[in-house]
Amino acid sequence: MSANKEDKYSILLPTYNERENLPIIVWLLVKHLKCDYEIIIIDDGSPDNTLEVAKQLQGIYGEKKIVLRPREKKLGLGTAYVHGIKHATGNFIIIMDADLSHHPKFIPQFIEKQKGGDYDIVSGTRYIGNGGVFGWDLKRKVISRGANFLTQILLRPGASDLTGSFRLYRKDVLEKMVNACVSKGYVFQMEMIIRARQLGYSIGEVPISFVDRVYGESKLGGNEIIQFAKGLLYLFATT
Ligand code: GDD
Ligand code: MN
């Protein structure tokens, strides 16, 4: 498929204490993206001064490529995405982690998949084909598999990786889904896929490998897991 000239991709990078990772992920994005794009960094007042690093990157790559949309304090991953979407100028949105767990080399595959099937959403999946998880301990694997399994059984969403957060969306489709969205934290991704099925949007999948972060630590704590369980039950009861 040939690239549509007007297509523009807004990449949302939520950050909380990612000062070591940010320069590398931005460099990799610039290296792998051959399309029209912007990188929107949503930093939530990181104590490690990630925002300073982001400003330096903006100085290097320019204000067109690196857009800064910081918030005062840590308000949660789900609302960080929503905040980023409001400022996106592309007709497609790509959501990914900033800690190098999601490799930008997969993005051209997402774009090709989207064009090939004219999909509304393309979801990276760790659970089919060559996809996988590297570097997680057993506990983390059980949590992820468990969350997926429970959600599959309760909500039957028609996608293999529900909690993954490496995805491409048509912007207008994502906006519609966000309007129906109730979650504020990590459960956002799962809710998006459920809403997509509800609203009849098409979903393509691309196998991805998820590599655990080297720098810094995960922000997924016990509280987020409880929020996930609550969100799942809420969606089960209401959809
Ligand atoms: N702005 C902002 N605000 N960014 C945040 C916040 C927040 O409150 N919490 C986390 N982030 C950023 C991190 O800096 C990172 O870029 C990304 O969101 C993912 O956070 P991690 O803390 O690295 O998540 P994880 O590796 O434990 O979890 C991954 O796997 C989960 C389960 O598959 C992520 O991909 C999750 O989205 C996914 O649900
Ligand atoms: Mn991570």
Coordinates of N, CA and C and ligand atoms in Angstrom, one line a residue:
M1 N 0.8 -1.2 0.0 CA 0.0 0.0 0.0 C 0.9 1.3 0.0
S2 N 0.5 2.2 -0.8 CA 1.3 3.5 -0.8 C 0.8 4.3 0.4
A3 N 1.7 5.1 0.9 CA 1.4 6.0 2.0 C 0.5 7.1 1.5
N4 N -0.5 7.4 2.2 CA -1.4 8.6 1.9 C -0.6 9.8 2.3
K5 N -0.6 10.7 1.3 CA 0.2 12.0 1.6 C -0.3 12.8 2.8
E6 N -1.6 12.8 3.0 CA -2.1 13.6 4.1 C -2.0 13.0 5.4
D7 N -1.6 11.7 5.5 CA -1.6 11.0 6.8 C -0.5 11.6 7.7
K8 N -0.9 11.9 8.9 CA 0.0 12.3 9.9 C -0.2 11.5 11.2
Y9 N 0.9 11.1 11.9 CA 0.9 10.3 13.0 C 1.3 11.1 14.3
S10 N 0.5 11.1 15.3 CA 0.8 11.8 16.5 C 1.2 10.7 17.5
I11 N 2.4 10.7 18.0 CA 2.9 9.6 18.9 C 2.8 10.2 20.3
L12 N 2.1 9.5 21.2 CA 1.9 10.0 22.6 C 2.9 9.2 23.5
L13 N 3.8 10.0 24.1 CA 4.7 9.4 25.1 C 4.4 9.9 26.5
P14 N 3.7 9.2 27.3 CA 3.5 9.6 28.7 C 4.8 9.3 29.5
T15 N 5.2 10.2 30.3 CA 6.5 10.0 31.0 C 6.3 10.3 32.5
Y16 N 6.8 9.4 33.3 CA 7.0 9.7 34.7 C 8.3 9.1 35.2
N17 N 9.3 10.0 35.4 CA 10.7 9.5 35.7 C 11.3 8.7 34.6
E18 N 11.5 9.2 33.5 CA 12.0 8.5 32.3 C 13.2 9.3 31.7
R19 N 14.0 10.0 32.6 CA 15.0 10.8 32.0 C 16.1 10.0 31.2
E20 N 16.4 8.8 31.7 CA 17.4 8.0 30.9 C 16.8 7.5 29.6
N21 N 15.5 7.1 29.7 CA 14.9 6.4 28.5 C 14.5 7.4 27.4
L22 N 14.1 8.6 27.8 CA 13.5 9.5 26.8 C 14.4 9.8 25.6
P23 N 15.7 10.1 25.8 CA 16.5 10.4 24.6 C 16.7 9.2 23.7
I24 N 16.7 8.0 24.2 CA 16.9 6.8 23.4 C 15.6 6.6 22.6
I25 N 14.4 6.6 23.3 CA 13.2 6.3 22.6 C 13.0 7.4 21.5
V26 N 13.3 8.6 21.7 CA 13.1 9.7 20.7 C 14.0 9.4 19.5
W27 N 15.2 9.1 19.8 CA 16.2 8.8 18.7 C 15.7 7.6 17.9
L28 N 15.2 6.6 18.5 CA 14.8 5.4 17.8 C 13.5 5.8 16.9
L29 N 12.7 6.6 17.5 CA 11.5 7.0 16.7 C 11.9 7.8 15.5
V30 N 12.8 8.7 15.6 CA 13.3 9.5 14.5 C 13.9 8.6 13.5
K31 N 14.6 7.6 13.9 CA 15.3 6.7 13.0 C 14.3 5.8 12.2
H32 N 13.3 5.3 12.9 CA 12.4 4.3 12.3 C 11.2 4.9 11.5
L33 N 10.8 6.2 11.8 CA 9.6 6.7 11.2 C 10.0 7.4 9.9
K34 N 9.3 7.0 8.8 CA 9.5 7.6 7.5 C 8.3 8.4 7.1
C35 N 7.3 8.5 8.0 CA 6.1 9.2 7.6 C 6.1 10.6 8.3
D36 N 5.0 11.3 8.1 CA 4.8 12.6 8.7 C 4.4 12.3 10.2
Y37 N 5.1 12.9 11.1 CA 4.7 12.6 12.5 C 5.1 13.7 13.5
E38 N 4.5 13.6 14.7 CA 4.9 14.5 15.8 C 5.0 13.6 17.0
I39 N 5.9 14.0 18.0 CA 6.0 13.2 19.2 C 5.5 14.1 20.3
I40 N 4.4 13.7 21.0 CA 3.9 14.5 22.1 C 4.3 13.9 23.4
I41 N 5.0 14.6 24.2 CA 5.5 14.1 25.5 C 4.6 14.7 26.6
I42 N 4.0 13.8 27.3 CA 3.2 14.2 28.4 C 3.8 13.8 29.7
D43 N 4.6 14.8 30.3 CA 5.3 14.5 31.6 C 4.5 15.0 32.8
D44 N 4.3 14.2 33.8 CA 3.5 14.5 34.9 C 4.4 15.0 36.1
G45 N 5.1 16.1 35.9 CA 5.9 16.6 37.0 C 6.9 15.7 37.6
S46 N 7.6 14.9 36.7 CA 8.6 13.9 37.2 C 9.6 14.5 38.1
P47 N 9.8 14.0 39.3 CA 10.8 14.5 40.2 C 12.3 14.4 39.7
D48 N 12.5 13.5 38.7 CA 13.8 13.3 38.1 C 14.1 14.3 37.0
N49 N 13.2 15.3 36.8 CA 13.3 16.3 35.8 C 13.3 15.8 34.4
T50 N 12.5 14.8 34.1 CA 12.3 14.3 32.7 C 12.0 15.5 31.8
L51 N 11.3 16.5 32.3 CA 10.8 17.6 31.5 C 12.0 18.4 30.9
E52 N 13.1 18.5 31.8 CA 14.3 19.2 31.3 C 14.9 18.5 30.1
V53 N 15.0 17.2 30.2 CA 15.5 16.4 29.1 C 14.6 16.5 27.9
A54 N 13.3 16.6 28.1 CA 12.4 16.7 27.0 C 12.6 18.1 26.3
K55 N 12.9 19.1 27.1 CA 13.1 20.4 26.5 C 14.4 20.4 25.6
Q56 N 15.4 19.7 26.1 CA 16.7 19.6 25.4 C 16.4 18.9 24.1
L57 N 15.6 17.8 24.1 CA 15.3 17.1 22.9 C 14.5 18.0 21.9
Q58 N 13.7 18.8 22.4 CA 12.9 19.7 21.6 C 13.9 20.7 20.9
G59 N 14.9 21.1 21.6 CA 16.0 22.0 21.1 C 16.7 21.3 19.9
I60 N 16.9 20.0 20.0 CA 17.6 19.2 19.0 C 16.8 19.0 17.8
Y61 N 15.6 18.4 18.0 CA 14.7 18.0 16.9 C 13.7 19.0 16.4
G62 N 13.5 20.1 17.2 CA 12.6 21.1 16.7 C 11.2 21.0 17.3
E63 N 10.5 22.1 17.4 CA 9.2 22.2 18.0 C 8.1 21.5 17.2
K64 N 8.3 21.3 15.9 CA 7.3 20.6 15.1 C 7.3 19.1 15.4
K65 N 8.5 18.6 15.6 CA 8.6 17.1 15.9 C 8.4 16.8 17.3
I66 N 8.8 17.6 18.2 CA 8.7 17.3 19.7 C 7.8 18.4 20.3
V67 N 6.6 17.9 20.7 CA 5.6 18.8 21.3 C 5.6 18.5 22.8
L68 N 5.7 19.5 23.7 CA 5.6 19.2 25.1 C 4.3 19.6 25.7
R69 N 3.6 18.7 26.4 CA 2.3 19.0 27.0 C 2.3 18.5 28.4
P70 N 3.2 19.1 29.3 CA 3.3 18.6 30.6 C 2.1 18.9 31.5
R71 N 2.0 18.2 32.6 CA 1.1 18.5 33.7 C 1.8 18.7 35.0
E72 N 1.2 19.3 35.9 CA 1.8 19.7 37.2 C 2.3 18.5 38.0
K73 N 1.4 17.5 38.1 CA 1.7 16.3 38.9 C 1.2 15.0 38.4
K74 N 1.5 13.9 39.0 CA 1.1 12.6 38.5 C -0.4 12.4 38.6
L75 N -1.0 12.4 37.5 CA -2.5 12.3 37.5 C -3.0 11.0 36.9
G76 N -2.0 10.1 36.6 CA -2.5 8.8 36.0 C -2.3 8.7 34.5
L77 N -2.0 7.4 34.1 CA -1.7 7.1 32.7 C -2.8 7.4 31.8
G78 N -4.0 6.9 32.2 CA -5.2 7.1 31.3 C -5.5 8.6 31.0
T79 N -5.5 9.4 32.0 CA -5.8 10.8 31.8 C -4.6 11.5 31.0
A80 N -3.4 11.0 31.1 CA -2.3 11.5 30.4 C -2.5 11.3 28.9
Y81 N -3.0 10.1 28.5 CA -3.3 9.9 27.1 C -4.4 10.9 26.6
V82 N -5.5 11.0 27.4 CA -6.6 11.9 27.0 C -6.1 13.4 26.8
H83 N -5.2 13.8 27.7 CA -4.6 15.1 27.7 C -3.8 15.2 26.3
G84 N -3.0 14.2 26.0 CA -2.2 14.2 24.8 C -3.1 14.3 23.5
I85 N -4.2 13.5 23.5 CA -5.1 13.4 22.3 C -5.6 14.8 22.0
K86 N -5.9 15.6 23.1 CA -6.5 16.9 22.9 C -5.5 17.8 22.1
H87 N -4.2 17.6 22.2 CA -3.3 18.4 21.5 C -2.7 17.8 20.2
A88 N -3.2 16.7 19.9 CA -2.6 16.0 18.7 C -3.2 16.6 17.4
T89 N -2.3 16.7 16.4 CA -2.7 17.3 15.1 C -2.7 16.3 14.0
G90 N -2.3 15.0 14.3 CA -2.3 14.0 13.3 C -3.7 13.4 13.1
N91 N -4.0 12.7 12.0 CA -5.2 12.0 11.9 C -5.1 10.5 12.4
F92 N -3.9 10.1 12.8 CA -3.7 8.9 13.5 C -3.0 9.1 14.8
I93 N -3.3 8.3 15.8 CA -2.6 8.5 17.1 C -1.9 7.1 17.4
I94 N -0.7 7.2 17.8 CA 0.1 6.0 18.3 C 0.4 6.2 19.8
I95 N 0.0 5.2 20.5 CA 0.2 5.3 22.0 C 1.3 4.2 22.3
M96 N 2.3 4.6 23.1 CA 3.3 3.6 23.5 C 4.0 4.1 24.8
D97 N 4.7 3.1 25.4 CA 5.4 3.5 26.6 C 6.7 4.1 26.2
A98 N 7.2 5.0 27.2 CA 8.5 5.7 26.9 C 9.7 5.0 27.4
D99 N 9.5 3.8 28.0 CA 10.6 3.2 28.8 C 11.4 2.1 28.0
L100 N 11.2 2.1 26.6 CA 11.9 1.2 25.7 C 11.3 -0.2 25.7
S101 N 10.2 -0.4 26.4 CA 9.6 -1.7 26.4 C 8.9 -1.9 25.0
H102 N 8.5 -0.8 24.4 CA 7.9 -0.9 23.1 C 8.9 -0.3 22.0
H103 N 9.3 -1.2 21.1 CA 10.3 -0.7 20.2 C 9.7 0.0 19.0
P104 N 10.1 1.2 18.6 CA 9.6 1.9 17.5 C 9.7 1.2 16.2
K105 N 10.5 0.2 16.1 CA 10.7 -0.6 14.8 C 9.4 -1.2 14.4
F106 N 8.4 -1.4 15.3 CA 7.2 -2.1 15.0 C 6.2 -1.1 14.4
I107 N 6.4 0.2 14.5 CA 5.4 1.2 14.0 C 5.2 1.1 12.5
P108 N 6.2 0.9 11.7 CA 5.9 0.8 10.3 C 5.0 -0.4 10.0
Q109 N 5.1 -1.5 10.8 CA 4.2 -2.6 10.6 C 2.8 -2.3 11.0
F110 N 2.7 -1.5 12.0 CA 1.3 -1.0 12.4 C 0.7 -0.2 11.3
I111 N 1.5 0.6 10.7 CA 0.9 1.5 9.7 C 0.5 0.7 8.4
E112 N 1.4 -0.3 8.1 CA 1.1 -1.1 6.9 C -0.2 -1.9 7.2
K113 N -0.3 -2.5 8.4 CA -1.5 -3.3 8.7 C -2.7 -2.4 8.6
Q114 N -2.6 -1.2 9.2 CA -3.8 -0.3 9.1 C -4.2 -0.1 7.7
K115 N -3.3 0.2 6.8 CA -3.6 0.5 5.5 C -4.1 -0.7 4.7
G116 N -3.5 -1.8 5.0 CA -3.9 -3.1 4.3 C -5.4 -3.5 4.6
G117 N -5.8 -3.3 5.8 CA -7.2 -3.7 6.2 C -8.1 -2.5 6.5
D118 N -7.6 -1.3 6.2 CA -8.4 -0.1 6.6 C -8.9 -0.1 8.0
Y119 N -8.1 -0.6 8.9 CA -8.6 -0.8 10.3 C -8.7 0.5 11.0
D120 N -9.7 0.5 12.0 CA -9.8 1.7 12.9 C -8.7 1.7 14.0
I121 N -8.3 0.5 14.4 CA -7.3 0.3 15.4 C -6.4 -0.8 15.0
V122 N -5.1 -0.6 15.3 CA -4.2 -1.7 15.2 C -3.5 -1.9 16.6
S123 N -3.6 -3.1 17.1 CA -3.2 -3.3 18.5 C -1.9 -4.2 18.4
G124 N -0.9 -3.8 19.1 CA 0.3 -4.7 19.3 C -0.1 -5.8 20.2
T125 N 0.3 -7.0 19.9 CA -0.1 -8.1 20.8 C 1.1 -9.0 21.2
R126 N 1.2 -9.3 22.5 CA 2.3 -10.1 23.0 C 1.8 -11.6 22.9
Y127 N 0.6 -11.8 22.5 CA 0.0 -13.2 22.7 C -0.3 -13.9 21.5
I128 N 0.1 -13.5 20.3 CA 0.0 -14.3 19.1 C 1.3 -14.2 18.3
G129 N 1.5 -15.2 17.4 CA 2.6 -15.2 16.5 C 3.9 -15.0 17.2
N130 N 4.8 -14.1 16.7 CA 6.1 -14.0 17.2 C 6.1 -13.1 18.4
G131 N 4.9 -12.6 18.9 CA 4.9 -11.7 20.0 C 5.3 -12.4 21.3
G132 N 5.7 -11.6 22.3 CA 6.1 -12.2 23.6 C 6.6 -11.1 24.6
V133 N 6.9 -11.6 25.8 CA 7.3 -10.7 26.8 C 8.7 -11.2 27.3
F134 N 9.6 -10.3 27.4 CA 11.0 -10.6 27.9 C 11.4 -9.8 29.1
G135 N 11.9 -10.5 30.1 CA 12.4 -9.9 31.3 C 11.5 -9.7 32.4
W136 N 10.3 -10.2 32.3 CA 9.3 -10.1 33.4 C 9.5 -11.3 34.3
D137 N 9.4 -11.1 35.6 CA 9.4 -12.2 36.6 C 8.0 -12.9 36.5
L138 N 8.0 -14.1 37.2 CA 6.8 -14.9 37.1 C 5.5 -14.1 37.6
K139 N 5.7 -13.4 38.7 CA 4.6 -12.7 39.3 C 4.0 -11.7 38.3
R140 N 4.9 -11.0 37.6 CA 4.4 -10.0 36.6 C 3.7 -10.7 35.4
K141 N 4.2 -11.8 35.0 CA 3.6 -12.6 33.9 C 2.2 -13.1 34.3
V142 N 2.1 -13.6 35.5 CA 0.8 -14.1 36.0 C -0.2 -13.0 36.1
I143 N 0.2 -11.8 36.6 CA -0.7 -10.6 36.6 C -1.2 -10.3 35.2
S144 N -0.3 -10.2 34.3 CA -0.7 -9.8 32.9 C -1.6 -10.8 32.3
R145 N -1.2 -12.1 32.4 CA -2.0 -13.2 31.8 C -3.3 -13.3 32.5
G146 N -3.3 -13.1 33.8 CA -4.5 -13.2 34.6 C -5.5 -12.1 34.2
A147 N -5.0 -10.9 34.1 CA -5.8 -9.7 33.7 C -6.4 -10.0 32.3
N148 N -5.6 -10.5 31.4 CA -6.1 -10.8 30.0 C -7.2 -11.9 30.1
F149 N -6.9 -12.9 30.8 CA -7.7 -14.1 30.8 C -9.1 -13.7 31.4
L150 N -9.1 -13.0 32.6 CA -10.3 -12.6 33.2 C -11.2 -11.7 32.2
T151 N -10.5 -10.8 31.6 CA -11.2 -9.8 30.7 C -11.7 -10.6 29.5
Q152 N -11.0 -11.5 29.0 CA -11.4 -12.3 27.9 C -12.7 -13.0 28.2
I153 N -12.8 -13.6 29.4 CA -13.9 -14.4 29.8 C -15.1 -13.5 30.1
L154 N -14.9 -12.4 30.8 CA -16.0 -11.6 31.2 C -16.5 -10.8 30.1
L155 N -15.7 -10.3 29.2 CA -16.1 -9.3 28.2 C -16.0 -9.7 26.7
R156 N -15.3 -10.8 26.5 CA -15.2 -11.3 25.1 C -14.9 -10.2 24.0
P157 N -13.8 -9.6 24.1 CA -13.6 -8.4 23.3 C -13.1 -8.6 21.9
G158 N -12.7 -9.8 21.5 CA -12.2 -10.1 20.1 C -10.9 -9.5 19.8
A159 N -10.0 -9.4 20.8 CA -8.6 -9.1 20.6 C -7.7 -9.8 21.6
S160 N -6.5 -10.1 21.2 CA -5.7 -11.1 22.0 C -5.0 -10.4 23.2
D161 N -4.6 -9.1 23.0 CA -3.8 -8.5 24.1 C -4.6 -7.3 24.6
L162 N -5.3 -7.4 25.7 CA -6.2 -6.4 26.1 C -5.5 -5.3 27.0
T163 N -4.5 -5.7 27.7 CA -3.8 -4.8 28.6 C -2.6 -4.1 28.0
G164 N -2.3 -4.5 26.8 CA -1.1 -4.0 26.1 C -1.4 -2.5 25.8
S165 N -0.3 -1.7 25.6 CA -0.6 -0.3 25.4 C 0.2 0.2 24.2
F166 N 0.5 -0.6 23.3 CA 1.2 -0.2 22.1 C 0.2 -0.4 20.9
R167 N -0.4 0.8 20.6 CA -1.5 0.7 19.6 C -1.5 1.9 18.7
L168 N -2.2 1.7 17.5 CA -2.4 2.8 16.6 C -3.9 3.0 16.5
Y169 N -4.4 4.2 16.5 CA -5.8 4.5 16.4 C -6.1 5.6 15.4
R170 N -7.2 5.5 14.7 CA -7.7 6.6 13.9 C -8.1 7.7 15.0
K171 N -7.7 8.9 14.8 CA -7.9 9.9 15.8 C -9.4 10.1 16.1
D172 N -10.2 10.2 15.1 CA -11.6 10.4 15.3 C -12.3 9.3 16.1
V173 N -11.8 8.1 15.8 CA -12.3 6.9 16.5 C -11.9 6.9 18.0
L174 N -10.6 7.2 18.2 CA -10.2 7.3 19.6 C -10.9 8.4 20.4
E175 N -11.1 9.5 19.8 CA -11.9 10.6 20.4 C -13.3 10.1 20.9
K176 N -13.9 9.4 20.0 CA -15.3 8.9 20.3 C -15.2 7.9 21.5
M177 N -14.2 7.1 21.5 CA -14.1 6.1 22.5 C -13.8 6.8 23.9
V178 N -12.9 7.8 23.8 CA -12.5 8.4 25.0 C -13.7 9.1 25.7
N179 N -14.6 9.6 24.9 CA -15.8 10.3 25.4 C -16.6 9.3 26.3
A180 N -16.6 8.0 25.9 CA -17.3 7.0 26.6 C -16.5 6.4 27.8
C181 N -15.3 6.9 27.9 CA -14.3 6.2 28.8 C -14.4 6.7 30.3
V182 N -14.3 5.7 31.2 CA -14.4 6.1 32.6 C -13.1 5.9 33.4
S183 N -12.1 5.2 32.8 CA -11.0 4.9 33.6 C -9.9 6.0 33.5
K184 N -9.1 6.1 34.6 CA -8.1 7.1 34.7 C -6.7 6.5 34.8
G185 N -6.5 5.3 35.1 CA -5.2 4.7 35.3 C -4.9 3.7 34.2
Y186 N -4.2 2.6 34.5 CA -3.7 1.6 33.6 C -4.8 0.9 32.9
V187 N -6.0 0.9 33.5 CA -7.1 0.1 32.9 C -7.6 0.7 31.6
F188 N -7.2 1.9 31.3 CA -7.6 2.7 30.1 C -7.5 1.8 28.9
Q189 N -6.3 1.1 28.7 CA -6.1 0.4 27.5 C -7.1 -0.8 27.3
M190 N -7.4 -1.4 28.4 CA -8.4 -2.5 28.4 C -9.8 -1.9 28.0
E191 N -10.1 -0.8 28.6 CA -11.4 -0.2 28.4 C -11.5 0.2 26.9
M192 N -10.4 0.7 26.3 CA -10.5 1.2 24.9 C -10.9 0.0 24.0
I193 N -10.3 -1.2 24.2 CA -10.6 -2.3 23.4 C -12.0 -2.8 23.5
I194 N -12.5 -2.7 24.8 CA -13.9 -3.0 25.0 C -14.9 -2.1 24.3
R195 N -14.6 -0.8 24.5 CA -15.4 0.3 23.8 C -15.4 0.1 22.3
A196 N -14.2 -0.3 21.8 CA -14.1 -0.5 20.3 C -15.1 -1.6 19.8
R197 N -15.1 -2.7 20.6 CA -16.0 -3.7 20.2 C -17.4 -3.3 20.3
Q198 N -17.8 -2.6 21.4 CA -19.1 -2.0 21.6 C -19.6 -1.2 20.5
L199 N -18.6 -0.3 20.0 CA -19.0 0.7 19.0 C -18.8 0.1 17.6
G200 N -18.4 -1.1 17.5 CA -18.3 -1.8 16.2 C -17.0 -1.4 15.3
Y201 N -16.0 -0.9 16.0 CA -14.8 -0.6 15.2 C -13.9 -1.8 14.9
S202 N -13.2 -1.7 13.8 CA -12.4 -2.9 13.4 C -11.0 -2.8 14.0
I203 N -10.5 -4.0 14.4 CA -9.2 -4.1 15.1 C -8.3 -5.1 14.3
G204 N -7.1 -4.6 13.9 CA -6.1 -5.4 13.4 C -5.0 -5.7 14.5
E205 N -4.3 -6.8 14.3 CA -3.2 -7.1 15.4 C -1.9 -7.3 14.7
V206 N -0.9 -6.8 15.4 CA 0.5 -7.0 15.0 C 1.3 -7.6 16.2
P207 N 1.9 -8.8 16.0 CA 2.7 -9.3 17.1 C 3.9 -8.4 17.5
I208 N 4.1 -8.2 18.8 CA 5.2 -7.4 19.2 C 5.9 -8.1 20.4
S209 N 7.2 -7.7 20.5 CA 7.9 -8.2 21.7 C 7.9 -7.1 22.7
F210 N 7.6 -7.4 23.9 CA 7.7 -6.4 25.0 C 8.9 -6.7 25.9
V211 N 9.8 -5.8 26.0 CA 11.0 -6.0 26.7 C 11.0 -5.2 28.0
D212 N 11.2 -5.8 29.1 CA 11.1 -5.1 30.4 C 12.2 -3.9 30.4
R213 N 11.8 -2.9 31.0 CA 12.7 -1.7 31.1 C 14.0 -2.0 31.8
V214 N 15.1 -1.3 31.3 CA 16.4 -1.4 31.9 C 16.6 -0.3 32.9
Y215 N 16.2 0.9 32.5 CA 16.3 2.1 33.4 C 15.0 2.4 34.2
G216 N 15.1 2.7 35.4 CA 13.9 3.1 36.2 C 13.1 2.0 36.6
E217 N 11.9 2.3 37.1 CA 11.1 1.2 37.5 C 9.6 1.4 37.1
S218 N 8.9 0.3 37.1 CA 7.5 0.3 36.7 C 6.7 1.1 37.7
K219 N 5.6 1.7 37.3 CA 4.7 2.5 38.1 C 3.5 1.7 38.4
L220 N 3.4 0.5 38.0 CA 2.3 -0.4 38.2 C 2.3 -1.0 39.6
G221 N 1.6 -0.4 40.5 CA 1.6 -0.9 41.9 C 0.3 -1.6 42.2
G222 N 0.3 -2.0 43.5 CA -0.9 -2.7 44.0 C -2.2 -1.9 43.8
N223 N -2.1 -0.6 44.0 CA -3.3 0.2 43.8 C -3.8 0.2 42.3
E224 N -2.9 0.2 41.4 CA -3.3 0.1 40.0 C -4.0 -1.2 39.7
I225 N -3.5 -2.3 40.3 CA -4.1 -3.6 40.1 C -5.5 -3.6 40.6
I226 N -5.7 -3.0 41.8 CA -7.1 -2.9 42.4 C -8.0 -2.1 41.5
Q227 N -7.4 -1.0 40.9 CA -8.2 -0.1 40.0 C -8.6 -0.9 38.8
F228 N -7.7 -1.8 38.3 CA -7.9 -2.6 37.1 C -9.1 -3.5 37.4
A229 N -9.1 -4.2 38.5 CA -10.1 -5.1 38.9 C -11.5 -4.4 39.0
K230 N -11.5 -3.2 39.6 CA -12.7 -2.4 39.7 C -13.2 -2.1 38.3
G231 N -12.3 -1.6 37.5 CA -12.7 -1.2 36.1 C -13.3 -2.3 35.4
L232 N -12.7 -3.5 35.5 CA -13.1 -4.7 34.8 C -14.6 -5.0 35.2
L233 N -14.8 -5.0 36.5 CA -16.1 -5.3 37.0 C -17.1 -4.3 36.6
Y234 N -16.7 -3.0 36.6 CA -17.6 -2.0 36.2 C -18.0 -2.2 34.7
L235 N -17.0 -2.5 33.8 CA -17.3 -2.7 32.4 C -18.2 -4.0 32.2
F236 N -17.9 -5.0 33.0 CA -18.7 -6.2 33.0 C -20.2 -5.9 33.3
A237 N -20.4 -5.0 34.3 CA -21.7 -4.7 34.7 C -22.4 -3.8 33.8
T238 N -21.7 -3.0 33.0 CA -22.3 -1.9 32.2 C -22.3 -2.1 30.7
T239 N -21.5 -3.1 30.2 CA -21.5 -3.2 28.7 C -22.1 -4.5 28.2
Ligands
GDD1 N1 2.4 11.1 32.4 C1 2.3 10.0 33.0 N2 1.6 9.9 34.2 N3 3.0 8.9 32.6 C2 2.9 7.7 33.3 C3 2.2 7.6 34.5 C4 1.5 8.8 35.0 O1 0.8 8.8 36.0 N4 2.3 6.3 35.0 C5 3.1 5.7 34.1 N5 3.5 6.5 33.1 C6 4.3 6.2 31.9 C7 5.7 5.7 32.2 O2 6.7 6.6 32.4 C8 5.9 4.8 30.9 O3 6.4 5.6 29.8 C9 4.5 4.3 30.6 O4 3.6 5.2 31.2 C10 4.3 2.9 31.1 O5 4.5 2.9 32.5 P1 5.3 1.7 33.3 O6 5.3 1.9 34.7 O7 6.6 1.4 32.6 O8 4.3 0.5 32.9 P2 4.6 -1.1 33.0 O9 5.8 -1.4 32.2 O10 4.6 -1.5 34.4 O11 3.3 -1.6 32.3 C11 3.2 -1.9 30.9 O12 2.5 -3.1 30.8 C12 1.2 -3.0 31.3 C13 0.5 -4.3 31.2 O13 0.7 -5.0 30.0 C14 2.5 -0.8 30.2 O14 2.6 -1.0 28.8 C15 1.1 -0.7 30.6 O15 0.4 0.3 29.8 C16 0.4 -2.0 30.4 O16 -1.0 -1.9 30.9
MN2 MN 7.3 -0.3 31.6

